[in-house]
XYZ file of C-alpha atoms in Angstrom:
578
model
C -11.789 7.678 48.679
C -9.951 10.171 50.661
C -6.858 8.836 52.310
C -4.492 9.840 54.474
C -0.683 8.222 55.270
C 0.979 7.994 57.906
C 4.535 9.793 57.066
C 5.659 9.927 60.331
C 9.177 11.804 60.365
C 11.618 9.358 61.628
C 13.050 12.517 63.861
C 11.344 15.021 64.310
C 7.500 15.410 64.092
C 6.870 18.833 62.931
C 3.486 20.449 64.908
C 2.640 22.289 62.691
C 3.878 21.993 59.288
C 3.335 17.815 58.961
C -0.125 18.152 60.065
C -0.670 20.609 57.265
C 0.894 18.225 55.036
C -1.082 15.432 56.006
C -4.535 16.950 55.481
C -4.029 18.062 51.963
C -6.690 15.870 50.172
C -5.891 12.656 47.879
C -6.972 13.486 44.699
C -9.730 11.004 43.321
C -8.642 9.913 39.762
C -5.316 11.287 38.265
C -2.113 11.609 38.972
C -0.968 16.157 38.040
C 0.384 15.009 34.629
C -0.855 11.755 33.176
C 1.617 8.812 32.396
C 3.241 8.541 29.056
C 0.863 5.020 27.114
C 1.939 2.403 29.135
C 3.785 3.584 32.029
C 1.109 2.011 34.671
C -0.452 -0.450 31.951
C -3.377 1.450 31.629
C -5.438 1.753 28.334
C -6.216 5.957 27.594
C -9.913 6.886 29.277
C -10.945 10.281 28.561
C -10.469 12.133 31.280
C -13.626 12.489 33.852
C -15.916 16.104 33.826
C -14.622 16.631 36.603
C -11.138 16.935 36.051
C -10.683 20.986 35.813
C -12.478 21.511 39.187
C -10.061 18.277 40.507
C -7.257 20.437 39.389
C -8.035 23.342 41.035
C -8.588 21.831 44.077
C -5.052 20.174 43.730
C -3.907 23.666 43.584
C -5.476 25.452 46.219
C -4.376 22.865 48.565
C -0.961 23.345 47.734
C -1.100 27.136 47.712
C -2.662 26.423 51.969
C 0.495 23.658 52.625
C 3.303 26.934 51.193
C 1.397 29.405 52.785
C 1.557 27.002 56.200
C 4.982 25.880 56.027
C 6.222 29.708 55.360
C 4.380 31.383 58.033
C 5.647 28.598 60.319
C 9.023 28.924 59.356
C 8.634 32.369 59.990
C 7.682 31.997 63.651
C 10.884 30.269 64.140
C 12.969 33.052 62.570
C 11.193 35.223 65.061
C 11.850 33.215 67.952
C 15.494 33.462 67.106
C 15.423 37.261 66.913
C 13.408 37.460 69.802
C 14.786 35.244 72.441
C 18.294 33.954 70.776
C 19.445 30.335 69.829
C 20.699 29.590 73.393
C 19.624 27.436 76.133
C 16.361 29.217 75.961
C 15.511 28.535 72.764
C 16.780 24.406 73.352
C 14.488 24.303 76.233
C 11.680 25.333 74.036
C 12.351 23.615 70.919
C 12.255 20.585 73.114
C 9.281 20.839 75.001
C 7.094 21.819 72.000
C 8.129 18.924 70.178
C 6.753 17.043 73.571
C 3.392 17.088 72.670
C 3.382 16.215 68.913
C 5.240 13.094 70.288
C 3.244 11.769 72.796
C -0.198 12.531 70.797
C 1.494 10.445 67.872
C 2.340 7.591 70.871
C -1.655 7.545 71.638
C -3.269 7.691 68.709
C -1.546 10.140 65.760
C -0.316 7.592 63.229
C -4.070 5.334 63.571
C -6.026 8.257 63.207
C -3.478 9.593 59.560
C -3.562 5.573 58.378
C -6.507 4.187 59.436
C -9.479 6.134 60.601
C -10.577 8.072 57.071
C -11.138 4.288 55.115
C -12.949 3.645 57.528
C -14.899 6.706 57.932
C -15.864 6.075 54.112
C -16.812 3.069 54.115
C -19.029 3.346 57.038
C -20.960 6.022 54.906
C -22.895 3.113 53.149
C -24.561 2.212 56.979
C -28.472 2.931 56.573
C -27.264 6.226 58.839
C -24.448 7.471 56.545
C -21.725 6.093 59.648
C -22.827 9.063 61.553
C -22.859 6.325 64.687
C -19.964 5.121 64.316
C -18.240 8.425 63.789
C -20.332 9.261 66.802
C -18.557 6.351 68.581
C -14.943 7.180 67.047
C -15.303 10.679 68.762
C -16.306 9.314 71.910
C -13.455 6.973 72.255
C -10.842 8.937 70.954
C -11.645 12.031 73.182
C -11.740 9.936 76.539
C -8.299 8.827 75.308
C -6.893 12.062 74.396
C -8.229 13.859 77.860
C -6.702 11.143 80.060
C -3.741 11.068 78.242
C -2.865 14.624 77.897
C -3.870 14.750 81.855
C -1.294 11.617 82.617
C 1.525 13.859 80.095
C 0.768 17.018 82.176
C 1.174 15.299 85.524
C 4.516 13.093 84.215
C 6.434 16.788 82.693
C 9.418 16.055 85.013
C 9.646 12.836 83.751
C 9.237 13.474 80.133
C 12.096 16.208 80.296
C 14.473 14.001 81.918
C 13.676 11.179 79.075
C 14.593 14.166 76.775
C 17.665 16.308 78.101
C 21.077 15.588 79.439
C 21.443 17.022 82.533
C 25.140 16.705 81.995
C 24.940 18.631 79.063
C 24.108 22.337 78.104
C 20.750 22.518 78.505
C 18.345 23.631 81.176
C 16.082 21.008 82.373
C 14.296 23.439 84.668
C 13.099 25.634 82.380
C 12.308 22.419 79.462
C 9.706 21.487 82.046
C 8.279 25.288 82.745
C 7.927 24.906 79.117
C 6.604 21.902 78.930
C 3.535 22.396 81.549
C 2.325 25.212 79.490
C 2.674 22.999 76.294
C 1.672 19.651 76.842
C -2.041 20.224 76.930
C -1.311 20.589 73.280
C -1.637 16.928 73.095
C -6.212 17.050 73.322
C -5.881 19.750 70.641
C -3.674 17.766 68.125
C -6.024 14.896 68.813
C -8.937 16.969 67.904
C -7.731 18.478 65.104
C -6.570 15.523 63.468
C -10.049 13.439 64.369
C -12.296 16.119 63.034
C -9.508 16.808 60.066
C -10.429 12.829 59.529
C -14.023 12.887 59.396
C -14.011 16.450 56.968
C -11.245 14.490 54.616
C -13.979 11.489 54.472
C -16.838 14.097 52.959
C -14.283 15.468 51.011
C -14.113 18.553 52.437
C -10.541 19.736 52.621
C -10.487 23.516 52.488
C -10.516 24.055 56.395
C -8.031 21.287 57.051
C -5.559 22.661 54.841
C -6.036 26.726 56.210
C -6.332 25.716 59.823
C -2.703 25.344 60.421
C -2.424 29.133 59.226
C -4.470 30.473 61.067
C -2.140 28.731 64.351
C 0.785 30.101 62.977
C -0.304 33.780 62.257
C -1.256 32.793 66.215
C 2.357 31.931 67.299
C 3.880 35.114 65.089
C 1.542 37.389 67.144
C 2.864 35.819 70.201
C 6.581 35.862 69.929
C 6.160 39.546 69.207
C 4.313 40.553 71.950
C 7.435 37.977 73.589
C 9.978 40.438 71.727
C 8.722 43.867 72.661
C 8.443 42.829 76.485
C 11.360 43.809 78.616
C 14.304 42.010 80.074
C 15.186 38.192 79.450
C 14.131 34.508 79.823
C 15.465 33.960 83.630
C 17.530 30.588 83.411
C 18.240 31.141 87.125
C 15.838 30.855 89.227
C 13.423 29.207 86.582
C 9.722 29.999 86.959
C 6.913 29.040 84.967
C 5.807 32.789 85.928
C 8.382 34.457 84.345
C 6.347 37.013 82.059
C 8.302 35.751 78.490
C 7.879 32.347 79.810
C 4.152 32.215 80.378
C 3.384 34.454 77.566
C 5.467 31.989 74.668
C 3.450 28.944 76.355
C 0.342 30.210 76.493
C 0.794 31.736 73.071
C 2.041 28.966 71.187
C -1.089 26.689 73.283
C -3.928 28.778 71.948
C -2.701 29.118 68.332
C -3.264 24.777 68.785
C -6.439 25.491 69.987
C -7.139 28.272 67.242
C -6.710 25.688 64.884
C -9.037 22.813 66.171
C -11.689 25.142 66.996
C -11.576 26.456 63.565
C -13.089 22.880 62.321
C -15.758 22.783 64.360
C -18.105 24.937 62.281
C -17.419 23.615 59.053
C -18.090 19.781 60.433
C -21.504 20.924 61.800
C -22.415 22.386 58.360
C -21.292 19.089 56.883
C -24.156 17.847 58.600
C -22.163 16.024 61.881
C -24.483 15.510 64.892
C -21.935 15.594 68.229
C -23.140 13.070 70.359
C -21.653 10.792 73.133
C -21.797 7.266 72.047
C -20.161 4.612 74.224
C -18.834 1.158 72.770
C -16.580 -0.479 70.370
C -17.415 -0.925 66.646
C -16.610 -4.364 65.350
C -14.907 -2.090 62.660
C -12.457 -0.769 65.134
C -11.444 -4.665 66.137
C -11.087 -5.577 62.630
C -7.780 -2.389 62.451
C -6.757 -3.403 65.663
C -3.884 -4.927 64.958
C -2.908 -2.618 62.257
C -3.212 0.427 64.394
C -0.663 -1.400 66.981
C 1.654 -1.874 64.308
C 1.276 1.841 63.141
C 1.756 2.837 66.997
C 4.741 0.760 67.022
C 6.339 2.323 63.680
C 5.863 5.757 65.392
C 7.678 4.516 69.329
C 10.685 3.096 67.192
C 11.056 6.058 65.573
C 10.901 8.140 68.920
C 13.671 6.191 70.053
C 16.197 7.350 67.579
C 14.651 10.951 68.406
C 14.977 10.911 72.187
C 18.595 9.278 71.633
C 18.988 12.843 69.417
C 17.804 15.287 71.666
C 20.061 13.836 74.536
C 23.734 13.701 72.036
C 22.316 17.382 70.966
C 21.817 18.799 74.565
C 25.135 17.145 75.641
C 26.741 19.806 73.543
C 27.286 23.357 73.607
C 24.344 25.767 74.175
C 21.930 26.347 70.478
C 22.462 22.531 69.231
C 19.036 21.167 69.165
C 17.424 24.752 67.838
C 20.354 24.419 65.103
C 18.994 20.962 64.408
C 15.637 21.903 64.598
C 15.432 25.047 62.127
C 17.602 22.863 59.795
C 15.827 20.241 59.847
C 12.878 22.272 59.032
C 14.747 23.693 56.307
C 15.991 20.512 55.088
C 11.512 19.511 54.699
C 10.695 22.687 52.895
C 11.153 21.261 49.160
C 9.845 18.186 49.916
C 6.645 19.833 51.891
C 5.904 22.129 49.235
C 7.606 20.722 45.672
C 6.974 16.915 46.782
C 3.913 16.517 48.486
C 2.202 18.514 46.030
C 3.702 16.499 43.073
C 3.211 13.080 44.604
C -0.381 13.823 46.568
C -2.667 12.788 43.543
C -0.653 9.396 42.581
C -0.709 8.184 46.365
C -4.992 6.875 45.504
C -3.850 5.526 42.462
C -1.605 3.265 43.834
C -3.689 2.419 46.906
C -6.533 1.415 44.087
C -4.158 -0.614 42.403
C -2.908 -2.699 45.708
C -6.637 -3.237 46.360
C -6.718 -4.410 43.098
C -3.990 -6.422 43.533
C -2.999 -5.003 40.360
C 1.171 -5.091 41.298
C 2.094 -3.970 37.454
C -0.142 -0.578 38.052
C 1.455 -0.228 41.435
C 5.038 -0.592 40.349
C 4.408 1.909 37.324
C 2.906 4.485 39.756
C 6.076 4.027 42.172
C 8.588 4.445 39.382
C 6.780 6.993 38.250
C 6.487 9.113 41.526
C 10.132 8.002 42.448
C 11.414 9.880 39.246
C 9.421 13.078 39.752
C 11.053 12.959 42.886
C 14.047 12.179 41.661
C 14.070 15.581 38.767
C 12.343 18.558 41.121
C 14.064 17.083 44.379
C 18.157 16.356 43.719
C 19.117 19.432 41.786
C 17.662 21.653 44.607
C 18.981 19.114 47.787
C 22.898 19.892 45.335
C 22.374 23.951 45.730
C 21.341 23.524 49.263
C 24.371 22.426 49.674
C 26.772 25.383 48.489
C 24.354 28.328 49.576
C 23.168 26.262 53.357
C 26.310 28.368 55.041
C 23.997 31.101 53.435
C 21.012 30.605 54.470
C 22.029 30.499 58.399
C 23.471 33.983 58.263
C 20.782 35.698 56.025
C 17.893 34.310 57.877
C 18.913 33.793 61.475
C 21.152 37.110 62.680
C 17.912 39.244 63.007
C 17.491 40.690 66.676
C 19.315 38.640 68.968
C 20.887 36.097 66.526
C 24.338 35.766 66.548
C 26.702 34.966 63.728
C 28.123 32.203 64.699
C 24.770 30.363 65.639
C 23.708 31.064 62.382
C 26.966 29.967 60.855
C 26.528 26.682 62.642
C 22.744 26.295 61.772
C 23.579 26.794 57.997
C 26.738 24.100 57.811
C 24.318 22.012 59.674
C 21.672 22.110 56.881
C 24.340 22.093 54.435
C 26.027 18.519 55.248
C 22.393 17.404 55.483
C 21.520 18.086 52.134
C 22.573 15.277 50.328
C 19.773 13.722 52.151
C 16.544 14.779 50.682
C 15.755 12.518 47.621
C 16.699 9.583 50.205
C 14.278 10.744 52.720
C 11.406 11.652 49.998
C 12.268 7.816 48.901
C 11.651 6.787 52.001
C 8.026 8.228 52.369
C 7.104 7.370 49.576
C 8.453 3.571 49.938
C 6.215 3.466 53.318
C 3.137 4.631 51.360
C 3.457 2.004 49.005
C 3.677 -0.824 51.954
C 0.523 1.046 53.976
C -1.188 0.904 50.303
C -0.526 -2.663 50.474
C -2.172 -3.046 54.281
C 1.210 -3.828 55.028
C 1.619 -2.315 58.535
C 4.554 -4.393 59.861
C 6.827 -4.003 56.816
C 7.685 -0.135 57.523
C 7.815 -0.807 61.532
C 10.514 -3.466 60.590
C 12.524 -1.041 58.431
C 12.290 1.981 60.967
C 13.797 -0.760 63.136
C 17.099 -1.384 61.257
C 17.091 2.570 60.209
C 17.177 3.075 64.438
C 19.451 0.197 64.783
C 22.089 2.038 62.648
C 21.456 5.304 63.563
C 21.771 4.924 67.670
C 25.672 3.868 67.444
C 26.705 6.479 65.043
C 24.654 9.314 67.156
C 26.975 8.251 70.117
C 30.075 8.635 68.469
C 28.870 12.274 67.405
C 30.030 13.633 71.134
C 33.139 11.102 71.117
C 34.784 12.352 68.030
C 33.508 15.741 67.818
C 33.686 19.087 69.872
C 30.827 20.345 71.379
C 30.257 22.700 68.625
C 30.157 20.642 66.043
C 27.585 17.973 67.369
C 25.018 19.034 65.855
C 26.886 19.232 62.442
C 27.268 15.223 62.981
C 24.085 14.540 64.224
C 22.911 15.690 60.991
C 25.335 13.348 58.728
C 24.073 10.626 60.641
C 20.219 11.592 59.855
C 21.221 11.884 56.123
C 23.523 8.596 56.470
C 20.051 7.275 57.941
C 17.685 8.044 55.082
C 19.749 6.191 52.751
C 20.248 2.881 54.087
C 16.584 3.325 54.557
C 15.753 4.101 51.315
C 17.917 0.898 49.964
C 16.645 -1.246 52.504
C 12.812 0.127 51.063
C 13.689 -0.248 47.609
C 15.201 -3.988 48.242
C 11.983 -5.114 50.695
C 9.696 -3.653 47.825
C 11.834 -5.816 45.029
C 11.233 -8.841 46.639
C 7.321 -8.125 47.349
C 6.339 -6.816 43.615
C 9.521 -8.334 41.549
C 11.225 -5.711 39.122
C 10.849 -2.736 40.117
C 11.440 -0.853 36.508
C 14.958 0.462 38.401
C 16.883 0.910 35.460
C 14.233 3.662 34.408
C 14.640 5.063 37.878
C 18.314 4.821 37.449
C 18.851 6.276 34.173
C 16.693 9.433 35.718
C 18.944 9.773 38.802
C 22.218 9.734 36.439
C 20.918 12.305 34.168
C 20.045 14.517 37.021
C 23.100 14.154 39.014
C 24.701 15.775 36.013
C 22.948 18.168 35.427
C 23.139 18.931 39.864
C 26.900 18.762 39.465
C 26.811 21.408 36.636
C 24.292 23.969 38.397
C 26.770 23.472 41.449
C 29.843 24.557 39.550
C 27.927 27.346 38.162
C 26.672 28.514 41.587
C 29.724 27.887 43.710
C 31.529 30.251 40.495
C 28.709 32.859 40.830
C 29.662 33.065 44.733
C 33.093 33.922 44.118
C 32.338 37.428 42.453
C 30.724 38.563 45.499
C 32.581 41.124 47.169
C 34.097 40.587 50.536
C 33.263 44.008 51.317
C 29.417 43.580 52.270
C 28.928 43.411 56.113
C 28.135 40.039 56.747
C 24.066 39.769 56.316
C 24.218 41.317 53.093
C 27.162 39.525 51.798
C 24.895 35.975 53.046
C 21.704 37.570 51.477
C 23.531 38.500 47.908
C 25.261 34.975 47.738
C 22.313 33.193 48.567
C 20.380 34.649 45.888
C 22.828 34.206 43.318
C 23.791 31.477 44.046
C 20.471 30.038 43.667
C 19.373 31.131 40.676
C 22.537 30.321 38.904
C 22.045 26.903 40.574
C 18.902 25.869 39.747
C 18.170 27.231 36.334
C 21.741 25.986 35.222
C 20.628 22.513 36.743
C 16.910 22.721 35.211
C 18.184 23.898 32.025
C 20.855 21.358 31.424
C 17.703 18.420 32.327
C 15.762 20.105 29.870
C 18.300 20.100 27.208
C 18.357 16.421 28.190
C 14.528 16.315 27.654
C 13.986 14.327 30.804
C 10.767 13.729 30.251
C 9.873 13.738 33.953
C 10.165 16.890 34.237
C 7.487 18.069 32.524
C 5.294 18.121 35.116
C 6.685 21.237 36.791
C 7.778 23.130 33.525
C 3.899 22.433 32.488
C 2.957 24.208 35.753
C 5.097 26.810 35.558
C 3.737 27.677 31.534
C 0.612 28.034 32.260
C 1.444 30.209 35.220
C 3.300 32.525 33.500
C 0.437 32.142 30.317
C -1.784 33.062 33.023
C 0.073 36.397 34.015
């Protein structure tokens, strides 16, 4: 059965890159590199016909979620160089992310959890469940149209929830931004319904290119936004200002490029569009699990609104610094974890509807240490070459060097963060594979509960520069008393956990991290001061990285970490291939 899991970042919900993510397919019957005898109590099967073509499919979705997140992470170095990391880019960082939000608030996180099992399963009415999917449409729809109509109407509101008018930021222009943006929130919706009901017939292709498509979109945009003359007007604001009305529009349409591109491909599949009024017993029987799944997602907006207010209380650029390193901080866990992880995730929901809690906790253990061996020894390089990064990537056109400076500490003192928060998704998979709704609602709760005080004493203790460079330590701080608190809940569901295995993996590796980071910090130091600034960034960072990582790899393989085969597999047979 094709799933998909509601991952719901606990800050920020990415438009465009987590809705790639969460449309790659879940691979039917094995995991990219089969356990070692034993590892999930298994006996050895020979491996189905299918397997090759599985593979490949595997792969081409992963090639779509890289291709996705890079072209959207290019649209954001764009916007940088063509509009600056000021107030103007603040006031659109945080209107875009408006829409993503309140879509996940209606129905986002039922339609990722709950809506493709039961898409399946209703494939075995004497009609193949094209009624109810007929029905599903129907409702959701009249929900999404009213809704994004109530958002559009309430954009005043909705910015003042969000910004400080105390602060740096420009309220005015948030909700220009926002009027042209919000109607985002029918086109998420129908992307990720019809993304559902393609995922149930296994078709995934579309899903997974869709979000390219948008992006390519938003590029062309913020071009055309570059080339025009004269500047974003912060006073007067107008929502006719030329740059203004181009960037929303722009950014609107590459939404609606992408849910119009699944509309062919679902009527091929053999979809009849029809309105259908009325409630499927079905949808009663989720009812309370989709509330609970609503409720993990508004928790988890609280600890974002509480951000974006601490970040626009400081100086001008802090939530577009947040926001480009937090997308930063995502990229190796979009492209390195997901794609590692996606094929275990059915295996362990199989398992849980087995009931079979020894398979289960040998899948975890075994997803938590491929984590633990692609994940840590980059998150340790990330942190010497982040100072890097900012000034190589973001002093193009109007981007200034301190900005970038700032944006690269920022993803720097984050770093330490991403096994924690690749823990932490994959704990909350485990729980939904369980039909345990309330469990990861609870913990989002207590990860709020500590975040919220520490956010505050960000602008206490800190000038208004360095904000964002706290707000950041506080999201890392975050991820790891949630990942604890995960691991602990999980212990006392399933019993042991196999943690010393986990354990052993994490010590070996944090070696191995603290050697490549000697070796790259060492490599830094024989770069000449002499290179104007971009270069000197763009020569460190790739030396540093290199030196990092295959000083960090190598040492793990010397170690023969066995967990790490699955990527230097990969890798072989690319390179075989070549």
């Amino acid at each position: 059965m094709g799933s998909r899991w509601p991952v719901a970042d606990p800050d920020v919900l990415r438009p465009y890159d987590q809705l790639a993510t969460q449309v790659m397919p879940a691979i039917k019957d094995a995991p990219l590199v089969k356990p070692r005898p034993g590892e999930t109590g298994e006996q050895e099967v020979a491996a189905p016909a299918q397997a090759p073509s599985i593979a490949k499919s595997s792969g081409r979705m992963a090639i779509a979620s890289l291709i996705s997140r890079i072209t959207g992470f290019a649209w954001k170095l764009l916007l940088v160089a063509a509009i600056g990391a000021k107030v103007e880019n603040d006031s659109f960082n945080v209107a875009n992310t408006m829409p993503n939000i309140i879509f996940e608030l209606l129905m986002g996180g039922v339609l990722s959890s709950l809506v493709v099992p039961l898409l399946v399963r209703s494939q075995d009415d004497k009609d193949g469940g094209e009624a109810y999917t007929q029905r599903l449409v129907t409702v959701a729809g009249t929900l999404l149209v009213v809704g994004t109509a109530i958002a559009v109407f309430a954009a005043p509101l909705i910015t003042k929830l969000y910004v400080d008018d105390k602060g740096q930021a420009n309220p005015d222009l948030v909700t220009a931004f926002a009027y042209l943006l919000l109607p985002q929130i029918f086109f998420y919706g129908v992307f990720a319904l019809l993304s559902a009901i393609l995922n149930a017939k296994h078709i995934f292709g579309p899903t997974a290119w869709a979000p390219v498509i948008n992006n390519l979109v938003v590029i062309f945009t913020i071009l055309v936004v570059w080339i025009m003359p004269g500047d974003i007007s912060t006073n007067p604001v107008s929502i006719t200002d030329p740059k203004v009305l181009t960037l929303g529009l722009g950014v609107t349409a590459g939404i609606v490029a992408q849910s119009v591109l699944l509309i062919p491909p679902l009527l091929r599949s053999g979809f009849k569009p029809k309105w259908r009024w009325g409630i499927d017993k079905r949808m009663k029987e989720f009812g309370g699990l989709a509330l609970w799944t609503v409720g993990y997602v508004a928790v988890s907006q609280v600890g974002y609104t509480i951000t974006t207010r601490v970040l626009t209380s400081g100086s001008e650029g802090g939530v577009t610094a947040y926001s480009n390193a937090w997308l930063l901080f995502q990229l190796p866990y979009g492209v390195i974890g997901v794609s590692l992880l996606t094929a275990i995730m059915p295996r362990m929901s199989r398992a849980a509807a087995d009931g079979d809690h020894k398979k289960l906790i040998g899948d975890l253990s075994y997803a938590s240490r491929i984590s633990t061996v692609t994940l840590l020894p980059i998150s340790a390089v990330m942190t010497v070459v982040g100072g890097s990064v900012g000034i190589a990537l973001f002093t193009l056109g109007k981007g200034r060097i301190e900005d970038a400076t700032r944006l690269g500490e920022a993803l720097a003192i984050s770093a330490f963060a991403l096994l924690p928060y690749a823990l932490v998704m994959l704990q909350m998979r485990v729980f939904y594979a369980m039909k345990d709704a309330r469990t990861p609602v609870l913990i989002m709760i207590v990860m709020t509960v500590v975040k919220v005080p520490l956010l505050y004493l960000c602008p206490a203790l800190l000038s208004p520069d360095n904000i964002v460079l706290g707000v950041m330590m506080v999201n890392g701080l975050t991820f790891v008393v949630g990942a604890i608190l995960g691991q602990v809940w999980l212990w006392v569901t399933l019993g042991n956990l196999r943690s010393k295995r986990v354990l052993g993996v994490i010590l070996f590796t944090v070696v191995a991290s603290v050697l490549g980071v000697g070796a790259a910090w060492l490599a830094g130091q024989v770069v000449p001061d002499s290179f104007g600034p971009t270069f000197h960034a763009w020569v460190k960072l790739l030396l540093q990285t290199i030196v990092g990582i295959v000083v960090s790899f190598g040492v793990l393989m010397a170690l023969k970490v066995e967990e790490l085969k699955p990527a230097t597999a990969r890798i072989t047979r690319l390179i075989k291939r070549r």
